[in-house]
């Protein structure tokens, strides 16, 4: 009873670790073999540097180009979403690029 409960976190950790390692490896192999297409993901808060001003500026300048190349856009909605200028910019660029593709 108790011994099993004590090792459950260890098993969860080990299987999570295997998934974290094998997931990207198998995805990369599948892309190279042509089984699946690469699916990039851009999270502005993570992909744009938040403390180095020059890197942040460079990331912001590239934002429009990345959004224009995107096929889909997923918005993690909150009541404050459209109070942030860069969020308005991302949506406007995406909608305009979709309009141009049509």
JSON list of C-alpha atoms in Angstrom, two decimals:
[
{"chain": "A", "resi": 1, "resn": "UNK", "atom": "CA", "xyz": [0.00, 0.00, 0.00]},
{"chain": "A", "resi": 2, "resn": "UNK", "atom": "CA", "xyz": [2.25, 2.80, 1.25]},
{"chain": "A", "resi": 3, "resn": "UNK", "atom": "CA", "xyz": [5.31, 1.66, -0.73]},
{"chain": "A", "resi": 4, "resn": "UNK", "atom": "CA", "xyz": [3.33, 1.98, -3.97]},
{"chain": "A", "resi": 5, "resn": "UNK", "atom": "CA", "xyz": [2.13, 5.47, -3.05]},
{"chain": "A", "resi": 6, "resn": "UNK", "atom": "CA", "xyz": [5.72, 6.52, -2.28]},
{"chain": "A", "resi": 7, "resn": "UNK", "atom": "CA", "xyz": [6.99, 5.54, -5.75]},
{"chain": "A", "resi": 8, "resn": "UNK", "atom": "CA", "xyz": [4.12, 7.09, -7.76]},
{"chain": "A", "resi": 9, "resn": "UNK", "atom": "CA", "xyz": [5.80, 10.54, -7.90]},
{"chain": "A", "resi": 10, "resn": "UNK", "atom": "CA", "xyz": [9.01, 8.88, -9.07]},
{"chain": "A", "resi": 11, "resn": "UNK", "atom": "CA", "xyz": [7.21, 7.07, -11.90]},
{"chain": "A", "resi": 12, "resn": "UNK", "atom": "CA", "xyz": [5.38, 10.24, -12.89]},
{"chain": "A", "resi": 13, "resn": "UNK", "atom": "CA", "xyz": [8.68, 12.11, -12.99]},
{"chain": "A", "resi": 14, "resn": "UNK", "atom": "CA", "xyz": [10.41, 9.39, -15.04]},
{"chain": "A", "resi": 15, "resn": "UNK", "atom": "CA", "xyz": [7.61, 9.10, -17.61]},
{"chain": "A", "resi": 16, "resn": "UNK", "atom": "CA", "xyz": [7.41, 12.90, -17.89]},
{"chain": "A", "resi": 17, "resn": "UNK", "atom": "CA", "xyz": [11.16, 13.06, -18.46]},
{"chain": "A", "resi": 18, "resn": "UNK", "atom": "CA", "xyz": [10.95, 10.38, -21.16]},
{"chain": "A", "resi": 19, "resn": "UNK", "atom": "CA", "xyz": [8.11, 12.28, -22.84]},
{"chain": "A", "resi": 20, "resn": "UNK", "atom": "CA", "xyz": [9.98, 15.58, -22.75]},
{"chain": "A", "resi": 21, "resn": "UNK", "atom": "CA", "xyz": [13.02, 13.97, -24.37]},
{"chain": "A", "resi": 22, "resn": "UNK", "atom": "CA", "xyz": [11.33, 11.61, -26.84]},
{"chain": "A", "resi": 23, "resn": "UNK", "atom": "CA", "xyz": [8.61, 14.02, -27.98]},
{"chain": "A", "resi": 24, "resn": "UNK", "atom": "CA", "xyz": [10.87, 16.49, -29.78]},
{"chain": "A", "resi": 25, "resn": "UNK", "atom": "CA", "xyz": [13.16, 13.71, -31.04]},
{"chain": "A", "resi": 26, "resn": "UNK", "atom": "CA", "xyz": [10.32, 11.76, -32.66]},
{"chain": "A", "resi": 27, "resn": "UNK", "atom": "CA", "xyz": [8.79, 14.99, -34.02]},
{"chain": "A", "resi": 28, "resn": "UNK", "atom": "CA", "xyz": [12.11, 15.92, -35.63]},
{"chain": "A", "resi": 29, "resn": "UNK", "atom": "CA", "xyz": [12.50, 12.45, -37.16]},
{"chain": "A", "resi": 30, "resn": "UNK", "atom": "CA", "xyz": [8.94, 12.49, -38.49]},
{"chain": "A", "resi": 31, "resn": "UNK", "atom": "CA", "xyz": [9.54, 15.91, -40.08]},
{"chain": "A", "resi": 32, "resn": "UNK", "atom": "CA", "xyz": [12.75, 14.73, -41.77]},
{"chain": "A", "resi": 33, "resn": "UNK", "atom": "CA", "xyz": [10.99, 11.64, -43.10]},
{"chain": "A", "resi": 34, "resn": "UNK", "atom": "CA", "xyz": [8.16, 13.79, -44.44]},
{"chain": "A", "resi": 35, "resn": "UNK", "atom": "CA", "xyz": [5.56, 12.10, -42.25]},
{"chain": "A", "resi": 36, "resn": "UNK", "atom": "CA", "xyz": [4.47, 15.38, -40.64]},
{"chain": "A", "resi": 37, "resn": "UNK", "atom": "CA", "xyz": [5.03, 19.06, -41.32]},
{"chain": "A", "resi": 38, "resn": "UNK", "atom": "CA", "xyz": [6.82, 21.28, -38.88]},
{"chain": "A", "resi": 39, "resn": "UNK", "atom": "CA", "xyz": [4.43, 23.20, -36.67]},
{"chain": "A", "resi": 40, "resn": "UNK", "atom": "CA", "xyz": [6.13, 26.20, -35.12]},
{"chain": "A", "resi": 41, "resn": "UNK", "atom": "CA", "xyz": [4.72, 27.94, -32.12]},
{"chain": "A", "resi": 42, "resn": "UNK", "atom": "CA", "xyz": [5.33, 31.56, -31.13]},
{"chain": "A", "resi": 43, "resn": "UNK", "atom": "CA", "xyz": [4.47, 32.84, -27.69]},
{"chain": "A", "resi": 44, "resn": "UNK", "atom": "CA", "xyz": [5.26, 36.56, -27.64]},
{"chain": "A", "resi": 45, "resn": "UNK", "atom": "CA", "xyz": [5.94, 36.69, -23.89]},
{"chain": "A", "resi": 46, "resn": "UNK", "atom": "CA", "xyz": [8.45, 33.83, -24.21]},
{"chain": "A", "resi": 47, "resn": "UNK", "atom": "CA", "xyz": [9.90, 34.52, -27.66]},
{"chain": "A", "resi": 48, "resn": "UNK", "atom": "CA", "xyz": [10.51, 38.25, -27.25]},
{"chain": "A", "resi": 49, "resn": "UNK", "atom": "CA", "xyz": [13.22, 39.11, -24.74]},
{"chain": "A", "resi": 50, "resn": "UNK", "atom": "CA", "xyz": [11.69, 40.87, -21.75]},
{"chain": "A", "resi": 51, "resn": "UNK", "atom": "CA", "xyz": [14.75, 42.47, -20.08]},
{"chain": "A", "resi": 52, "resn": "UNK", "atom": "CA", "xyz": [17.36, 43.30, -22.76]},
{"chain": "A", "resi": 53, "resn": "UNK", "atom": "CA", "xyz": [16.10, 46.46, -24.53]},
{"chain": "A", "resi": 54, "resn": "UNK", "atom": "CA", "xyz": [17.94, 45.83, -27.84]},
{"chain": "A", "resi": 55, "resn": "UNK", "atom": "CA", "xyz": [16.83, 42.19, -28.08]},
{"chain": "A", "resi": 56, "resn": "UNK", "atom": "CA", "xyz": [13.29, 43.22, -27.16]},
{"chain": "A", "resi": 57, "resn": "UNK", "atom": "CA", "xyz": [13.28, 45.90, -29.88]},
{"chain": "A", "resi": 58, "resn": "UNK", "atom": "CA", "xyz": [14.54, 43.39, -32.45]},
{"chain": "A", "resi": 59, "resn": "UNK", "atom": "CA", "xyz": [11.84, 40.89, -31.45]},
{"chain": "A", "resi": 60, "resn": "UNK", "atom": "CA", "xyz": [9.10, 43.50, -31.69]},
{"chain": "A", "resi": 61, "resn": "UNK", "atom": "CA", "xyz": [10.31, 44.57, -35.14]},
{"chain": "A", "resi": 62, "resn": "UNK", "atom": "CA", "xyz": [10.08, 40.95, -36.33]},
{"chain": "A", "resi": 63, "resn": "UNK", "atom": "CA", "xyz": [6.63, 40.36, -34.87]},
{"chain": "A", "resi": 64, "resn": "UNK", "atom": "CA", "xyz": [4.65, 41.46, -37.92]},
{"chain": "A", "resi": 65, "resn": "UNK", "atom": "CA", "xyz": [6.63, 39.23, -40.28]},
{"chain": "A", "resi": 66, "resn": "UNK", "atom": "CA", "xyz": [6.11, 36.20, -38.08]},
{"chain": "A", "resi": 67, "resn": "UNK", "atom": "CA", "xyz": [2.38, 36.83, -37.70]},
{"chain": "A", "resi": 68, "resn": "UNK", "atom": "CA", "xyz": [2.00, 37.31, -41.49]},
{"chain": "A", "resi": 69, "resn": "UNK", "atom": "CA", "xyz": [3.55, 33.87, -42.09]},
{"chain": "A", "resi": 70, "resn": "UNK", "atom": "CA", "xyz": [1.21, 32.19, -39.60]},
{"chain": "A", "resi": 71, "resn": "UNK", "atom": "CA", "xyz": [-1.65, 30.00, -40.83]},
{"chain": "A", "resi": 72, "resn": "UNK", "atom": "CA", "xyz": [-3.58, 30.16, -37.57]},
{"chain": "A", "resi": 73, "resn": "UNK", "atom": "CA", "xyz": [-3.68, 32.31, -34.48]},
{"chain": "A", "resi": 74, "resn": "UNK", "atom": "CA", "xyz": [-4.79, 31.14, -31.06]},
{"chain": "A", "resi": 75, "resn": "UNK", "atom": "CA", "xyz": [-5.67, 33.88, -28.59]},
{"chain": "A", "resi": 76, "resn": "UNK", "atom": "CA", "xyz": [-5.49, 33.12, -24.89]},
{"chain": "A", "resi": 77, "resn": "UNK", "atom": "CA", "xyz": [-8.30, 35.49, -24.03]},
{"chain": "A", "resi": 78, "resn": "UNK", "atom": "CA", "xyz": [-8.51, 37.65, -20.93]},
{"chain": "A", "resi": 79, "resn": "UNK", "atom": "CA", "xyz": [-10.56, 40.79, -20.24]},
{"chain": "A", "resi": 80, "resn": "UNK", "atom": "CA", "xyz": [-7.35, 42.85, -20.56]},
{"chain": "A", "resi": 81, "resn": "UNK", "atom": "CA", "xyz": [-6.32, 41.34, -23.92]},
{"chain": "A", "resi": 82, "resn": "UNK", "atom": "CA", "xyz": [-7.13, 44.33, -26.14]},
{"chain": "A", "resi": 83, "resn": "UNK", "atom": "CA", "xyz": [-5.80, 46.83, -23.60]},
{"chain": "A", "resi": 84, "resn": "UNK", "atom": "CA", "xyz": [-2.27, 45.79, -24.63]},
{"chain": "A", "resi": 85, "resn": "UNK", "atom": "CA", "xyz": [-1.14, 47.49, -27.83]},
{"chain": "A", "resi": 86, "resn": "UNK", "atom": "CA", "xyz": [0.98, 44.57, -29.09]},
{"chain": "A", "resi": 87, "resn": "UNK", "atom": "CA", "xyz": [-2.05, 42.26, -28.82]},
{"chain": "A", "resi": 88, "resn": "UNK", "atom": "CA", "xyz": [-4.09, 44.65, -30.99]},
{"chain": "A", "resi": 89, "resn": "UNK", "atom": "CA", "xyz": [-1.17, 44.80, -33.43]},
{"chain": "A", "resi": 90, "resn": "UNK", "atom": "CA", "xyz": [-0.86, 41.00, -33.65]},
{"chain": "A", "resi": 91, "resn": "UNK", "atom": "CA", "xyz": [-4.56, 40.54, -34.37]},
{"chain": "A", "resi": 92, "resn": "UNK", "atom": "CA", "xyz": [-4.65, 43.40, -36.90]},
{"chain": "A", "resi": 93, "resn": "UNK", "atom": "CA", "xyz": [-1.62, 42.06, -38.80]},
{"chain": "A", "resi": 94, "resn": "UNK", "atom": "CA", "xyz": [-3.02, 38.52, -38.80]},
{"chain": "A", "resi": 95, "resn": "UNK", "atom": "CA", "xyz": [-6.46, 39.61, -40.04]},
{"chain": "A", "resi": 96, "resn": "UNK", "atom": "CA", "xyz": [-4.93, 41.83, -42.74]},
{"chain": "A", "resi": 97, "resn": "UNK", "atom": "CA", "xyz": [-2.65, 39.03, -43.96]},
{"chain": "A", "resi": 98, "resn": "UNK", "atom": "CA", "xyz": [-5.60, 36.61, -44.11]},
{"chain": "A", "resi": 99, "resn": "UNK", "atom": "CA", "xyz": [-7.53, 39.18, -46.13]},
{"chain": "A", "resi": 100, "resn": "UNK", "atom": "CA", "xyz": [-4.62, 39.52, -48.57]},
{"chain": "A", "resi": 101, "resn": "UNK", "atom": "CA", "xyz": [-4.38, 35.72, -48.97]},
{"chain": "A", "resi": 102, "resn": "UNK", "atom": "CA", "xyz": [-8.07, 35.46, -49.91]}
]
